[in-house]
Coordinates of C-alpha atoms in Angstrom, one line a residue:
X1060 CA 53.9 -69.7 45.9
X1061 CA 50.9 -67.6 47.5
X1062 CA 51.1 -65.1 50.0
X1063 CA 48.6 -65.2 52.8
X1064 CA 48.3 -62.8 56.2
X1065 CA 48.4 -64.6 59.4
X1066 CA 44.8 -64.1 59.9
X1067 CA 43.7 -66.3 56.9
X1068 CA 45.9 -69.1 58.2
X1069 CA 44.5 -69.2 62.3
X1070 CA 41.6 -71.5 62.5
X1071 CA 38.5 -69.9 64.5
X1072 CA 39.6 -71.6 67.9
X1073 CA 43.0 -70.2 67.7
X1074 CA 41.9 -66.9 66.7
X1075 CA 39.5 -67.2 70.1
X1076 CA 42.2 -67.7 72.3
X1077 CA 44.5 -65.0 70.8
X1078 CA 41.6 -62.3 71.1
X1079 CA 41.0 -64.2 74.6
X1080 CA 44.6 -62.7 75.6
X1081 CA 44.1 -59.5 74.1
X1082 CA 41.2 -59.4 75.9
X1083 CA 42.8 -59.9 79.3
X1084 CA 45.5 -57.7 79.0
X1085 CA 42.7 -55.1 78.2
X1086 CA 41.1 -55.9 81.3
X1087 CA 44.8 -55.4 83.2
X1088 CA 45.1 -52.2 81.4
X1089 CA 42.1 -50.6 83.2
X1090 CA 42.6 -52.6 86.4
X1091 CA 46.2 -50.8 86.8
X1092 CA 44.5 -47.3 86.3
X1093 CA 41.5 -48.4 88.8
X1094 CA 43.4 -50.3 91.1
X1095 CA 46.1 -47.3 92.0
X1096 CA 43.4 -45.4 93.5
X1097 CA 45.2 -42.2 92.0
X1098 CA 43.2 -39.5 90.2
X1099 CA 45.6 -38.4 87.4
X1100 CA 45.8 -34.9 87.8
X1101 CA 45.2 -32.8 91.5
X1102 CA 43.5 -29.7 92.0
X1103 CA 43.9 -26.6 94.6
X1104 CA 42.2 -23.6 95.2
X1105 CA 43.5 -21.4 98.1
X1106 CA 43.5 -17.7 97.9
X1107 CA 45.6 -14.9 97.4
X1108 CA 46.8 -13.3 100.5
X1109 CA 46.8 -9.4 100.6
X1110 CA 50.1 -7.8 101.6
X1111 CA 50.8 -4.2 101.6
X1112 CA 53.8 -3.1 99.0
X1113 CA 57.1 -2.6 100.1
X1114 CA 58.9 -0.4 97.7
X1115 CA 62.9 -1.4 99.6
X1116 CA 62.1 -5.3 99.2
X1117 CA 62.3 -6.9 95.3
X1118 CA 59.7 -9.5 96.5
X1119 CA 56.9 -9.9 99.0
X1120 CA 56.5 -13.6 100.2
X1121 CA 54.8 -14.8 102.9
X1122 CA 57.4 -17.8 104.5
X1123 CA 59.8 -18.3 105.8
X1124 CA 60.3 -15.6 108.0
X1125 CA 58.0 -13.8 105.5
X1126 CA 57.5 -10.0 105.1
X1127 CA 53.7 -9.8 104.8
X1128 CA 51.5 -8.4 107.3
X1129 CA 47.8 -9.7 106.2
X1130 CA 45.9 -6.8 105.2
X1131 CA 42.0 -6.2 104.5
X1132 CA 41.8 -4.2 101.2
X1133 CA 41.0 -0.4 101.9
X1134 CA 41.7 2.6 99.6
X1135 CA 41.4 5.3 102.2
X1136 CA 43.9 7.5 103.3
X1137 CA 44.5 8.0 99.4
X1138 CA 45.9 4.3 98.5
X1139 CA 45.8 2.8 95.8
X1140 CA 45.9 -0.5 94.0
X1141 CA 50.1 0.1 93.6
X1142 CA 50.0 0.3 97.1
X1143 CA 49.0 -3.5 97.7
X1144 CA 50.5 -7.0 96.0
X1145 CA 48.3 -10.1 96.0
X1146 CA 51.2 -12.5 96.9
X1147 CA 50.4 -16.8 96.3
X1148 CA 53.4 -19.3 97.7
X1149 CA 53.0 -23.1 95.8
X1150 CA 54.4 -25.7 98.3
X1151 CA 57.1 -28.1 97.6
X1152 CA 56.8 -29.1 94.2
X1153 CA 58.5 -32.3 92.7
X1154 CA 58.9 -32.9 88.9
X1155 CA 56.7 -36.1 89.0
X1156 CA 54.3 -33.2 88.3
X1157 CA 55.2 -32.9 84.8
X1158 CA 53.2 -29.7 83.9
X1159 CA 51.3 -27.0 86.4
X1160 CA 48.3 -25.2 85.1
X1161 CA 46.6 -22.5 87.0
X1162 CA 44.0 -19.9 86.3
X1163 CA 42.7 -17.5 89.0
X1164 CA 38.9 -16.9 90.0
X1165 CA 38.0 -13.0 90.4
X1166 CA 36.2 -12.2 94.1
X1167 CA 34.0 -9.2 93.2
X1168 CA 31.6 -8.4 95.9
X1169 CA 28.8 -6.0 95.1
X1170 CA 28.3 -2.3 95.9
X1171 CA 26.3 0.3 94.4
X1172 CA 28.9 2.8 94.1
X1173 CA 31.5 0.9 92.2
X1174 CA 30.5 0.1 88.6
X1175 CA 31.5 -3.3 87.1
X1176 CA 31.6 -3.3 83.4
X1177 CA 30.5 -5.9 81.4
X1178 CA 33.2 -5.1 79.4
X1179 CA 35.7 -4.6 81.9
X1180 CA 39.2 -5.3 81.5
X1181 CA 41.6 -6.2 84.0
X1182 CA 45.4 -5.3 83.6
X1183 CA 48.3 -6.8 85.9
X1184 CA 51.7 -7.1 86.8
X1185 CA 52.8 -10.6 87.7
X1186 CA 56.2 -11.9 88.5
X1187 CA 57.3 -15.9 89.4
X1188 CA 60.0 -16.4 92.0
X1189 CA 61.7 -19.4 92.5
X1190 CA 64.0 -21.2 94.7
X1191 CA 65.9 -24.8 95.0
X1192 CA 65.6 -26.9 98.1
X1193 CA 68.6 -25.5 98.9
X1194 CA 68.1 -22.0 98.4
X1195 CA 64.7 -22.2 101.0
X1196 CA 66.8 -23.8 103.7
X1197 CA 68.5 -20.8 103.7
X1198 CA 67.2 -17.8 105.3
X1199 CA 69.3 -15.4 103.8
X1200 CA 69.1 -16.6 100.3
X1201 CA 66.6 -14.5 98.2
X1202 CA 64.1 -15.1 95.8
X1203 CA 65.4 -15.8 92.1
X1204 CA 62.8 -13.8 88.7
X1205 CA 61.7 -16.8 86.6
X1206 CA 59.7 -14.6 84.5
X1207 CA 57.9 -11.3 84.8
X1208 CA 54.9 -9.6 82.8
X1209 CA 52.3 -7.7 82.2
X1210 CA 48.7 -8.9 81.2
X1211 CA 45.5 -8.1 80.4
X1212 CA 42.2 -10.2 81.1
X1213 CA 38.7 -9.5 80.4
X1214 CA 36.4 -9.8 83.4
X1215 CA 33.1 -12.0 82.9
X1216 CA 30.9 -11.9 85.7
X1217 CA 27.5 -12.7 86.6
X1218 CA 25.7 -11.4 89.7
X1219 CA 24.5 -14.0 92.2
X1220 CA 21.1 -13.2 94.2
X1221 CA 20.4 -15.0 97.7
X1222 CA 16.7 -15.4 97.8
X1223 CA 16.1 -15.5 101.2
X1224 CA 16.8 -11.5 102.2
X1225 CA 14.4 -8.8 101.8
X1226 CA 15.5 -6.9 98.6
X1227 CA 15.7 -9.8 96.0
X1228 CA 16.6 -7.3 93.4
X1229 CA 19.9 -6.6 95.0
X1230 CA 22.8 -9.1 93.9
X1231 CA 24.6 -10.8 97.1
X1232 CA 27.9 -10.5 94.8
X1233 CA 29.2 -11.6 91.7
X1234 CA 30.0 -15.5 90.3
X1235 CA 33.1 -15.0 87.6
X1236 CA 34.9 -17.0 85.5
X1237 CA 37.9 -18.1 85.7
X1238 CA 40.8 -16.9 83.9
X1239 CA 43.9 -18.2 82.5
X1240 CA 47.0 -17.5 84.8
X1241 CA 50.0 -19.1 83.9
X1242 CA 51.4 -22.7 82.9
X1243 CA 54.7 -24.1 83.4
X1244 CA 55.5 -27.0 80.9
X1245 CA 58.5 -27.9 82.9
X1246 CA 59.0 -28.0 86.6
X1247 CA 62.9 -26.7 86.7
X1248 CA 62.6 -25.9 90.7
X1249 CA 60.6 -27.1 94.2
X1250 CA 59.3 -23.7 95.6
X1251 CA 57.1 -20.7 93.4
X1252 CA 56.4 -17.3 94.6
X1253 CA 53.7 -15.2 92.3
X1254 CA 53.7 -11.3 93.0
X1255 CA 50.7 -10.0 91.5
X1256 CA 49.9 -6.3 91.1
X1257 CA 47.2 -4.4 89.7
X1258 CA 47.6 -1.8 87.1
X1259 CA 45.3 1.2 87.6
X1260 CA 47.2 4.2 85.8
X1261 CA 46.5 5.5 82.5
X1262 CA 42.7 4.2 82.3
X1263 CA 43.7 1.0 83.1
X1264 CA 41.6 -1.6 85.1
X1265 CA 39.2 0.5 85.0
X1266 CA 35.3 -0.4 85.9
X1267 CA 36.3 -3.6 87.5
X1268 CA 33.8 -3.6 90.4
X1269 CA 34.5 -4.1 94.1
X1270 CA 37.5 -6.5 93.4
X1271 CA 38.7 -8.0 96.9
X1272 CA 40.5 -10.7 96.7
X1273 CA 41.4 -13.7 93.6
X1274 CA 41.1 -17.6 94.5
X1275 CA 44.4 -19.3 92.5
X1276 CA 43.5 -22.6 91.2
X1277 CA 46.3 -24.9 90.7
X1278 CA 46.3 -28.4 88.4
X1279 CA 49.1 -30.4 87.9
X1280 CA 49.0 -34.6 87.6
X1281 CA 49.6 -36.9 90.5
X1282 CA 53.0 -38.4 91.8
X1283 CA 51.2 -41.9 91.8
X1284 CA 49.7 -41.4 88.6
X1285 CA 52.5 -40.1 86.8
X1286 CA 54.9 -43.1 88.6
X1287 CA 52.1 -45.8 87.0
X1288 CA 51.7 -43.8 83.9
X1289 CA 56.2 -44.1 83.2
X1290 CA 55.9 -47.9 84.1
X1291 CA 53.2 -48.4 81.9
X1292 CA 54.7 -46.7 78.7
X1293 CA 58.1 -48.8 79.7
X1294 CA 56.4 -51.6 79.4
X1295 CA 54.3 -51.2 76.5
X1296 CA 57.4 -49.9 74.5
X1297 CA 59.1 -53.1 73.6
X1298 CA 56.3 -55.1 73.1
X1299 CA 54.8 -53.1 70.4
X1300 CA 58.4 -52.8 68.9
X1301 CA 58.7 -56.2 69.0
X1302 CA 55.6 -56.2 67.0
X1303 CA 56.6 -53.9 64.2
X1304 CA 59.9 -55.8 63.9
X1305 CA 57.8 -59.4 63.3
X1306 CA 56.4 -57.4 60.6
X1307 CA 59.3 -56.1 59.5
X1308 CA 60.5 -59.5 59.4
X1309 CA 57.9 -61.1 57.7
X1310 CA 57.7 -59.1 54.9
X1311 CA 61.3 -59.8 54.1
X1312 CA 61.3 -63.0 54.9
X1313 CA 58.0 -63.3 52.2
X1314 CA 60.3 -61.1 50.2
X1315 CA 56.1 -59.2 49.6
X1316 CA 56.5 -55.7 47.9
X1317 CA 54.7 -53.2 50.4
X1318 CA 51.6 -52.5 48.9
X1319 CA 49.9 -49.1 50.2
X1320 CA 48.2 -50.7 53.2
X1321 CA 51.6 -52.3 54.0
X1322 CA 53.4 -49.1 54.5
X1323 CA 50.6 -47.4 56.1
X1324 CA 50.5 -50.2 59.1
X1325 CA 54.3 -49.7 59.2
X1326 CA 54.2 -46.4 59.7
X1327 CA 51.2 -46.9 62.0
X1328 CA 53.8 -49.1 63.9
X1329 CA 56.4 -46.8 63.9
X1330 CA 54.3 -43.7 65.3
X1331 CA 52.9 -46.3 67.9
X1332 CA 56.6 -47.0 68.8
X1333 CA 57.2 -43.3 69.2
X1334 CA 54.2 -42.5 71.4
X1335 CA 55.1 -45.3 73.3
X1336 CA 58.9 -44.1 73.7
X1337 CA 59.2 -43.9 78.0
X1338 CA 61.6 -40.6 77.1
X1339 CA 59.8 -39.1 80.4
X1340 CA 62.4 -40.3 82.4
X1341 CA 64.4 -37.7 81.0
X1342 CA 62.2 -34.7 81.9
X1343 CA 62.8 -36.3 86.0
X1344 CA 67.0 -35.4 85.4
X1345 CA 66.9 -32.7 82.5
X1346 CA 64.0 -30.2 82.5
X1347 CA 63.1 -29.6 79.1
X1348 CA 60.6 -26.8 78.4
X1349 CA 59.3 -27.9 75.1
X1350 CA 58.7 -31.6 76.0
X1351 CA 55.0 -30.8 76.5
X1352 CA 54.6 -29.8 72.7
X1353 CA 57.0 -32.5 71.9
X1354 CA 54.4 -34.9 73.8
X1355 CA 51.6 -33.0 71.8
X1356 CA 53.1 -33.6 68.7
X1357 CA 53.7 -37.1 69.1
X1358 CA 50.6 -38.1 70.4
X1359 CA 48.3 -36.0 66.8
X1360 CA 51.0 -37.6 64.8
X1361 CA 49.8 -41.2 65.9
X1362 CA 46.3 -40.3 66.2
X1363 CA 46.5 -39.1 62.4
X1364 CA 48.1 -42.4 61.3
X1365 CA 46.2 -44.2 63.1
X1366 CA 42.7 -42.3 61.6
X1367 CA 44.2 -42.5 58.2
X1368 CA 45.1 -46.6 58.4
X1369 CA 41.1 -46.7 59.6
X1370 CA 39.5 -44.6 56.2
X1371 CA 42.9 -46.9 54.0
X1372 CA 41.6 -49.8 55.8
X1373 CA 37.8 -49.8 55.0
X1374 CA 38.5 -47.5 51.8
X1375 CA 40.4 -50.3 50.1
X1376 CA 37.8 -52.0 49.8
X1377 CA 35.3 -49.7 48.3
X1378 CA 37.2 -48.2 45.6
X1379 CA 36.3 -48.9 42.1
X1380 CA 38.4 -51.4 40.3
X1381 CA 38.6 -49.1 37.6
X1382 CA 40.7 -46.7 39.7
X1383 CA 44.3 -46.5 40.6
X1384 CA 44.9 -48.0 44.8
X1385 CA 46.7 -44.9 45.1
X1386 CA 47.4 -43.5 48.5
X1387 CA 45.5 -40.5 46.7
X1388 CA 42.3 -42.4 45.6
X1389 CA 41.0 -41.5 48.7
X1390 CA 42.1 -37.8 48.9
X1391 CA 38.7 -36.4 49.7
X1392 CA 38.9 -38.0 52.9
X1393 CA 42.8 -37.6 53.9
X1394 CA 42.4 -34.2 52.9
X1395 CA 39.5 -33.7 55.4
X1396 CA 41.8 -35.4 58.3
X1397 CA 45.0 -33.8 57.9
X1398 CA 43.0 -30.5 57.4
X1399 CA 41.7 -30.9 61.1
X1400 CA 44.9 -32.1 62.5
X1401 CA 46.8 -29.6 60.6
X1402 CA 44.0 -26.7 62.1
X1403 CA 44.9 -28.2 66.0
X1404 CA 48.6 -28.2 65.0
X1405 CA 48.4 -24.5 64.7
X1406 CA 46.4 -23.8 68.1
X1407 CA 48.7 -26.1 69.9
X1408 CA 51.6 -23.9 68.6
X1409 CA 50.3 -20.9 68.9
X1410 CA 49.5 -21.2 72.6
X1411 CA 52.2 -23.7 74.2
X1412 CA 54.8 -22.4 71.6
X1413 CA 55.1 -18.9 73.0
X1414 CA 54.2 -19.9 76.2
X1415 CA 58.2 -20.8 76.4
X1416 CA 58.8 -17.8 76.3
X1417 CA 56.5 -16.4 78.8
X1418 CA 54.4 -18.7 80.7
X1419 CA 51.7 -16.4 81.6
X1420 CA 50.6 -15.7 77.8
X1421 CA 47.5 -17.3 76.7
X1422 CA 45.4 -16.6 73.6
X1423 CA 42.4 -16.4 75.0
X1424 CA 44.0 -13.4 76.8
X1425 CA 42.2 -11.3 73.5
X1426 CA 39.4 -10.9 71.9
X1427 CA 41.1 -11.7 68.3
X1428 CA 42.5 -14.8 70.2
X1429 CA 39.5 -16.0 71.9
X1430 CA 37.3 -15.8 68.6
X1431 CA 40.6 -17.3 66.4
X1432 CA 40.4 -19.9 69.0
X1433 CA 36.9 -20.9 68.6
X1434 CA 37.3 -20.6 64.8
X1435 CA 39.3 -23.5 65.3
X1436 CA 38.2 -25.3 67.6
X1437 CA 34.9 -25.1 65.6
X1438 CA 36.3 -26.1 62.4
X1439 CA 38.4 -29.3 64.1
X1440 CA 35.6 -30.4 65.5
X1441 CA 32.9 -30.5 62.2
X1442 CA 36.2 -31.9 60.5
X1443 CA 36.3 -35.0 62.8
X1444 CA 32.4 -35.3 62.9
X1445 CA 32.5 -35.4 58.8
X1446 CA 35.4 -38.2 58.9
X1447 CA 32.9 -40.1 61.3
X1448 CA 30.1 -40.4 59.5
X1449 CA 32.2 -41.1 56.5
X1450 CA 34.2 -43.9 58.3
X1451 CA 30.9 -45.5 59.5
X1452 CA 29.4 -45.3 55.7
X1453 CA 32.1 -47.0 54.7
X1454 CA 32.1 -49.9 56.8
X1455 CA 28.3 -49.7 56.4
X1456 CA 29.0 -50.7 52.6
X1457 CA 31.7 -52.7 53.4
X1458 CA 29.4 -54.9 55.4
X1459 CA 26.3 -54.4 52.9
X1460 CA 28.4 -55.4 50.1
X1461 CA 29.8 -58.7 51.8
X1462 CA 26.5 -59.7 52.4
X1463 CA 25.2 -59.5 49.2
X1464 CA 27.9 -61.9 48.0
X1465 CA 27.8 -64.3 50.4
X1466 CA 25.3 -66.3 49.1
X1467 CA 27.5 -66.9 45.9
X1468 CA 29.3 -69.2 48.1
X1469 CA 26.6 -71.9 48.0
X1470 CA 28.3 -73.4 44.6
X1471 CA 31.6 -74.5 47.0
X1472 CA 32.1 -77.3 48.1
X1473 CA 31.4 -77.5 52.0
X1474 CA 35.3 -77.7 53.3
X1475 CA 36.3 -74.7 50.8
X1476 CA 32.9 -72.8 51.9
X1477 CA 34.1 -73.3 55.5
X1478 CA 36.9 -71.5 54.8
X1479 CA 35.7 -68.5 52.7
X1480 CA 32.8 -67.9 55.3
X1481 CA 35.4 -68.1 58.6
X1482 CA 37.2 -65.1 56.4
X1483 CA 34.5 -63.4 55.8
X1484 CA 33.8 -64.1 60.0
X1485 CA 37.3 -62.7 60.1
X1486 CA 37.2 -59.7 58.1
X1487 CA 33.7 -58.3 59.3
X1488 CA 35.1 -59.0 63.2
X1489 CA 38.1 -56.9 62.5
X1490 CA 35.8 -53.7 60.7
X1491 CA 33.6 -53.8 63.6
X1492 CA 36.7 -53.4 66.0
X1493 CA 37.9 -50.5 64.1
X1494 CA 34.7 -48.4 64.0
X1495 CA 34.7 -49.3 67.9
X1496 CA 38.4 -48.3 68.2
X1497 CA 37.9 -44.8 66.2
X1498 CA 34.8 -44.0 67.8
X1499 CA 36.3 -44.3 71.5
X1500 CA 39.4 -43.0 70.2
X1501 CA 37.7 -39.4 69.1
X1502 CA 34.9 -39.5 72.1
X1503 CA 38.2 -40.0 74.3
X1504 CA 40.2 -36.9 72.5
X1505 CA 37.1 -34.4 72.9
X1506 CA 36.5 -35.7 76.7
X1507 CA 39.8 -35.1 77.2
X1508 CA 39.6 -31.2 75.9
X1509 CA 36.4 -30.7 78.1
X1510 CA 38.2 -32.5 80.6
X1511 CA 41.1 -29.8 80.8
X1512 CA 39.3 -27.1 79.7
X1513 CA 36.1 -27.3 81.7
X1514 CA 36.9 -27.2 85.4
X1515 CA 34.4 -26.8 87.9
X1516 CA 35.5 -25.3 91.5
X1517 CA 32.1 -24.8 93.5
X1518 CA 32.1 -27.7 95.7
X1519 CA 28.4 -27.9 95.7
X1520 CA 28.0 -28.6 92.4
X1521 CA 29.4 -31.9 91.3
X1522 CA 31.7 -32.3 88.4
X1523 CA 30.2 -32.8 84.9
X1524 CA 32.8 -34.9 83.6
X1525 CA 34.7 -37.4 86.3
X1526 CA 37.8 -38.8 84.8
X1527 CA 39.6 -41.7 86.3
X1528 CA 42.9 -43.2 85.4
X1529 CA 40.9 -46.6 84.7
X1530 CA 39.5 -45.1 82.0
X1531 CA 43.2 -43.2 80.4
X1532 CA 44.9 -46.5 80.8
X1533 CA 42.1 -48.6 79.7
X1534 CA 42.3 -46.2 76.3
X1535 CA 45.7 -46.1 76.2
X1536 CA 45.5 -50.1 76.1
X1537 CA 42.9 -50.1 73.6
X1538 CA 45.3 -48.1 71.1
X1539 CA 48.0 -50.0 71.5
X1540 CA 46.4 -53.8 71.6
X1541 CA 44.7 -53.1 68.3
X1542 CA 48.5 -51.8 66.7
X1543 CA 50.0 -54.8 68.0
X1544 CA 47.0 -56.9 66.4
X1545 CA 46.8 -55.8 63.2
X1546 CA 50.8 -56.0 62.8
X1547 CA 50.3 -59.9 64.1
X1548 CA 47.4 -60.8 62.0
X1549 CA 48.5 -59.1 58.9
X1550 CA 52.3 -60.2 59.0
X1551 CA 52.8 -62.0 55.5
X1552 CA 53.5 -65.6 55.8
X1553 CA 54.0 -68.3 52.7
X1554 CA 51.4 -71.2 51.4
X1555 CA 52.4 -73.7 49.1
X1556 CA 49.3 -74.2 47.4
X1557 CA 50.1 -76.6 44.5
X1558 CA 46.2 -77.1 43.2
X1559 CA 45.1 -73.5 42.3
X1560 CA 41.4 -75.1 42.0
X1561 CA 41.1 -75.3 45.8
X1562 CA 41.2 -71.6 45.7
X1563 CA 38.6 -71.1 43.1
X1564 CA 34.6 -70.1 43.6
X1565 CA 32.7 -71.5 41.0
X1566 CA 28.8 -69.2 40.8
X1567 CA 25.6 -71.0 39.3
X1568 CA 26.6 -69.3 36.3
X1569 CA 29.7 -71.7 36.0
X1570 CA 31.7 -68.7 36.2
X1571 CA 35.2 -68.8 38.0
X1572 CA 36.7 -66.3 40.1
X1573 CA 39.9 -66.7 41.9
X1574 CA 40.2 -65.5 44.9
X1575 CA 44.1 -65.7 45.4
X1576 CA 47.2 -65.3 42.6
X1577 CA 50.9 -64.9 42.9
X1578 CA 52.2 -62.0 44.6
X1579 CA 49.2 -61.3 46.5
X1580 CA 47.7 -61.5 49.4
X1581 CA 44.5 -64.5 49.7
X1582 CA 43.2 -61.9 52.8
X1583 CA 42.7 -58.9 50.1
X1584 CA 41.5 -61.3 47.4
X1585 CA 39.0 -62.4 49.0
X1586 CA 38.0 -59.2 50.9
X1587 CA 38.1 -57.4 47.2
X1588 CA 35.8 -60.6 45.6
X1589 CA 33.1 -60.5 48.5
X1590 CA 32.5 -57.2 48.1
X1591 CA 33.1 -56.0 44.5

């Protein structure tokens, strides 16, 4: 009895028409992101409106039947900055949202006789208001805290000349940069009210320059987007289950011991399964405020399988025979991995973990944050560029090797050299669609970070990055077609093979080498004999 994958046992025109299917559903995957005509996430920018403080009313809200007269910012008549509350009112908001991110854009016009630091820091009090749909139809209902706080900012700001007026020397104001405001990983309610005062006592907010106003950028993702995003995941659920169970299957039915690569494409499976999980629908009935880390967590785990299966995958074959094929034989290079995932683990906790707590906390809020931050960031990011190059020498070899001992199948006989060449076909088509897989899958993870990170809000100036949900869905497909592949093609099945000679390569040297045995796999045989 010999144990063979599915791959060795599909005949090149059945193998075209399976990767023919995969292929089209590829093609669907990125035609239901295109074809929506839905950009996955939305972005606003109106400004803060300037109300004067009213110390008898708890809030200051502009509708319905609001209490704020419009005012322009003046300090005479001895007022301060207590004296006036920059007040921002979100419309309706639905939990198809998911998540709301917003950062707010300093207006800082320019005037000799106020000084703006380059240092300067910039300390508020901010409070969130909400209310039910209920609650806003009424007129007499008031405004419920969500959360109040105070922060501190530091003020980055260029100074932005106009060219065309006499005194070219003289700045026409300042361009700043945005910072972070608040995020909300759960929408519990429809309406928002922000309060926002500045904090100019005790030497605070000091130095900030002519400040007149703040623009409030808003980003949360698309109803349409998020509706095709639940239906996808729904979908893609139970067929990669499905998968994992005909693995499942197979191996018992083979009765195979898992060998290392075994267990690592079952648990590849298993994280696919849970990344695939549609447990969204829950966050539309019960609001839930760690479901974004939850979400985060999920998605490194499978990424981190799925970059570990890659380095097992073309590591297996590269290893010495002289070694153990211990999970730990390649330690230098899971090390390297889990180090970077472990190092984004850490950021992700640290910034949405107490943002639970307070929404309005973020750690680039700080110096020590910021630079912490970028530490690891940094550190991430030479981590994943090491385990690329690494990846792609060792498909490099893989692929160097195989053709070096390809010519010692010129002894066989031509049916049996048919079939050792269409595995080597086999083999080498499946390493070139990993390398492909991994390097899309990382260039897709860091686009993503820009993507979020990197906003651009002067209309003039296009975007540098334009994301569309083709291209999210289209990767998304990717990831998952390539699971459910590898869990097909390498599902054990059973060969009778009564004449152990017809597996046998015979060199010039009259020297036999088998290429199958009992208990093993014909696939790893005679990946192992092409390239040891």
């Amino acid at each position: 009895m010999v144990y063979l994958v599915l791959l060795e046992q599909l005949t090149r025109r059945k193998l075209l028409i399976f990767l023919i299917c995969l292929l089209i559903i590829q093609i669907i995957y990125f035609l239901i992101g295109g074809l929506t005509g839905a950009k996955p996430t939305n972005v606003k920018n109106p400004e803060f409106t300037l109300c004067p403080y009213h110390a008898d009313h708890q809030w200051i809200y502009l509708h319905p039947e609001g209490i704020c007269n419009e005012v322009d910012l003046s300090f005479q008549a001895k007022k301060t900055w207590k004296d006036f509350v920059f007040v921002i009112q979100l419309p309706r908001i639905t939990r198809w949202f998911q998540t709301l991110t917003s950062f707010i854009v300093p207006q800082i016009e320019y005037d000799s006789r106020v000084n703006l630091s380059s240092n300067a820091i910039l300390t508020y009090d901010v409070r969130l208001g909400y209310k039910t749909d209920e609650m806003y139809k009424d007129s007499n209902s008031e405004w419920k805290l969500e959360i109040k706080s105070r922060e501190s900012r530091s003020i980055q700001c260029q100074p932005r000349y106009h060219y065309g007026i006499e005194n070219k020397n003289i700045p026409d104001g300042y361009t700043c940069e945005p910072l972070a405001f608040f995020e909300l990983s759960t929408l519990k309610y429809s309406y928002y009210l922000i309060n926002l005062q500045i904090v100019d006592e005790n030497g605070l907010s000091q130095n900030i320059g002519k400040l007149k106003s703040f623009i409030f950028v808003v980003i949360h993702q698309t109803e349409t987007f998020t509706k095709v995003w639940f239906i996808l995941k729904t979908i893609t659920f139970p067929i990669v289950l499905a998968a994992l169970i005909w693995f499942c299957r197979q191996m018992k039915r083979a009765q195979k011991k898992y060998s290392n690569l075994d267990k690592l494409l079952f648990l590849l499976g298993l994280s696919a399964c849970i990344l695939n999980a549609p447990v969204e629908w829950l966050t539309l009935i019960i609001p839930f405020n760690g479901f974004q880390i939850y979400s985060e967590i999920r998605q490194g785990f499978f990424l981190t399988v799925l970059l570990t299966f890659w380095l097992f995958f073309a590591g297996e074959h590269i290893i010495d025979k002289s070694a153990h094929h211990s999970f730990w034989s390649y330690g230098k290079y899971i090390v390297l991995l889990w180090f970077a995932s472990s190092i984004l683990l850490i950021f992700e906790l640290c910034q949405r973990g107490y943002q639970l707590w307070n929404p309005f906390y973020s750690i680039w809020s700080t110096r020590t944050g910021r630079n912490a931050s970028l530490i690891f960031l940094i550190l991430a990011g030479l981590s994943s560029f090491i385990y690329i190059i690494c990846l792609i020498i060792l498909v490099v070899r893989v692929f160097w090797n195989i053709r070096s001992k390809q010519g010692e199948l010129t002894a066989m006989r031509r049916i049996r050299r048919l079939m050792y060449q269409g595995a080597f076909y086999r083999f080498q088509f499946l390493l070139l669609t990993t390398i492909l897989c991994a390097v899309l899958t990382i260039v897709w993870y860091y686009l993503s970070q820009i993507y979020e990170t990197d906003w651009v809000w002067n209309k003039d100036k296009p975007s540098k990055i334009q994301y569309s949900g083709a291209y999210i869905t289209g990767i998304y497909g990717m990831l998952n077609i390539y699971v459910f592949a590898v869990l097909i093609l390498f599902s054990p099945v059973i060969s009778h093979v009564d004449d152990m000679d017809e597996l046998t390569l015979t060199n010039d040297d009259g020297n036999v080498m088998h290429l199958t045995n009992n208990q093993t796999s014909a696939y790893e045989m005679i990946s192992k004999a092409s390239i040891s």
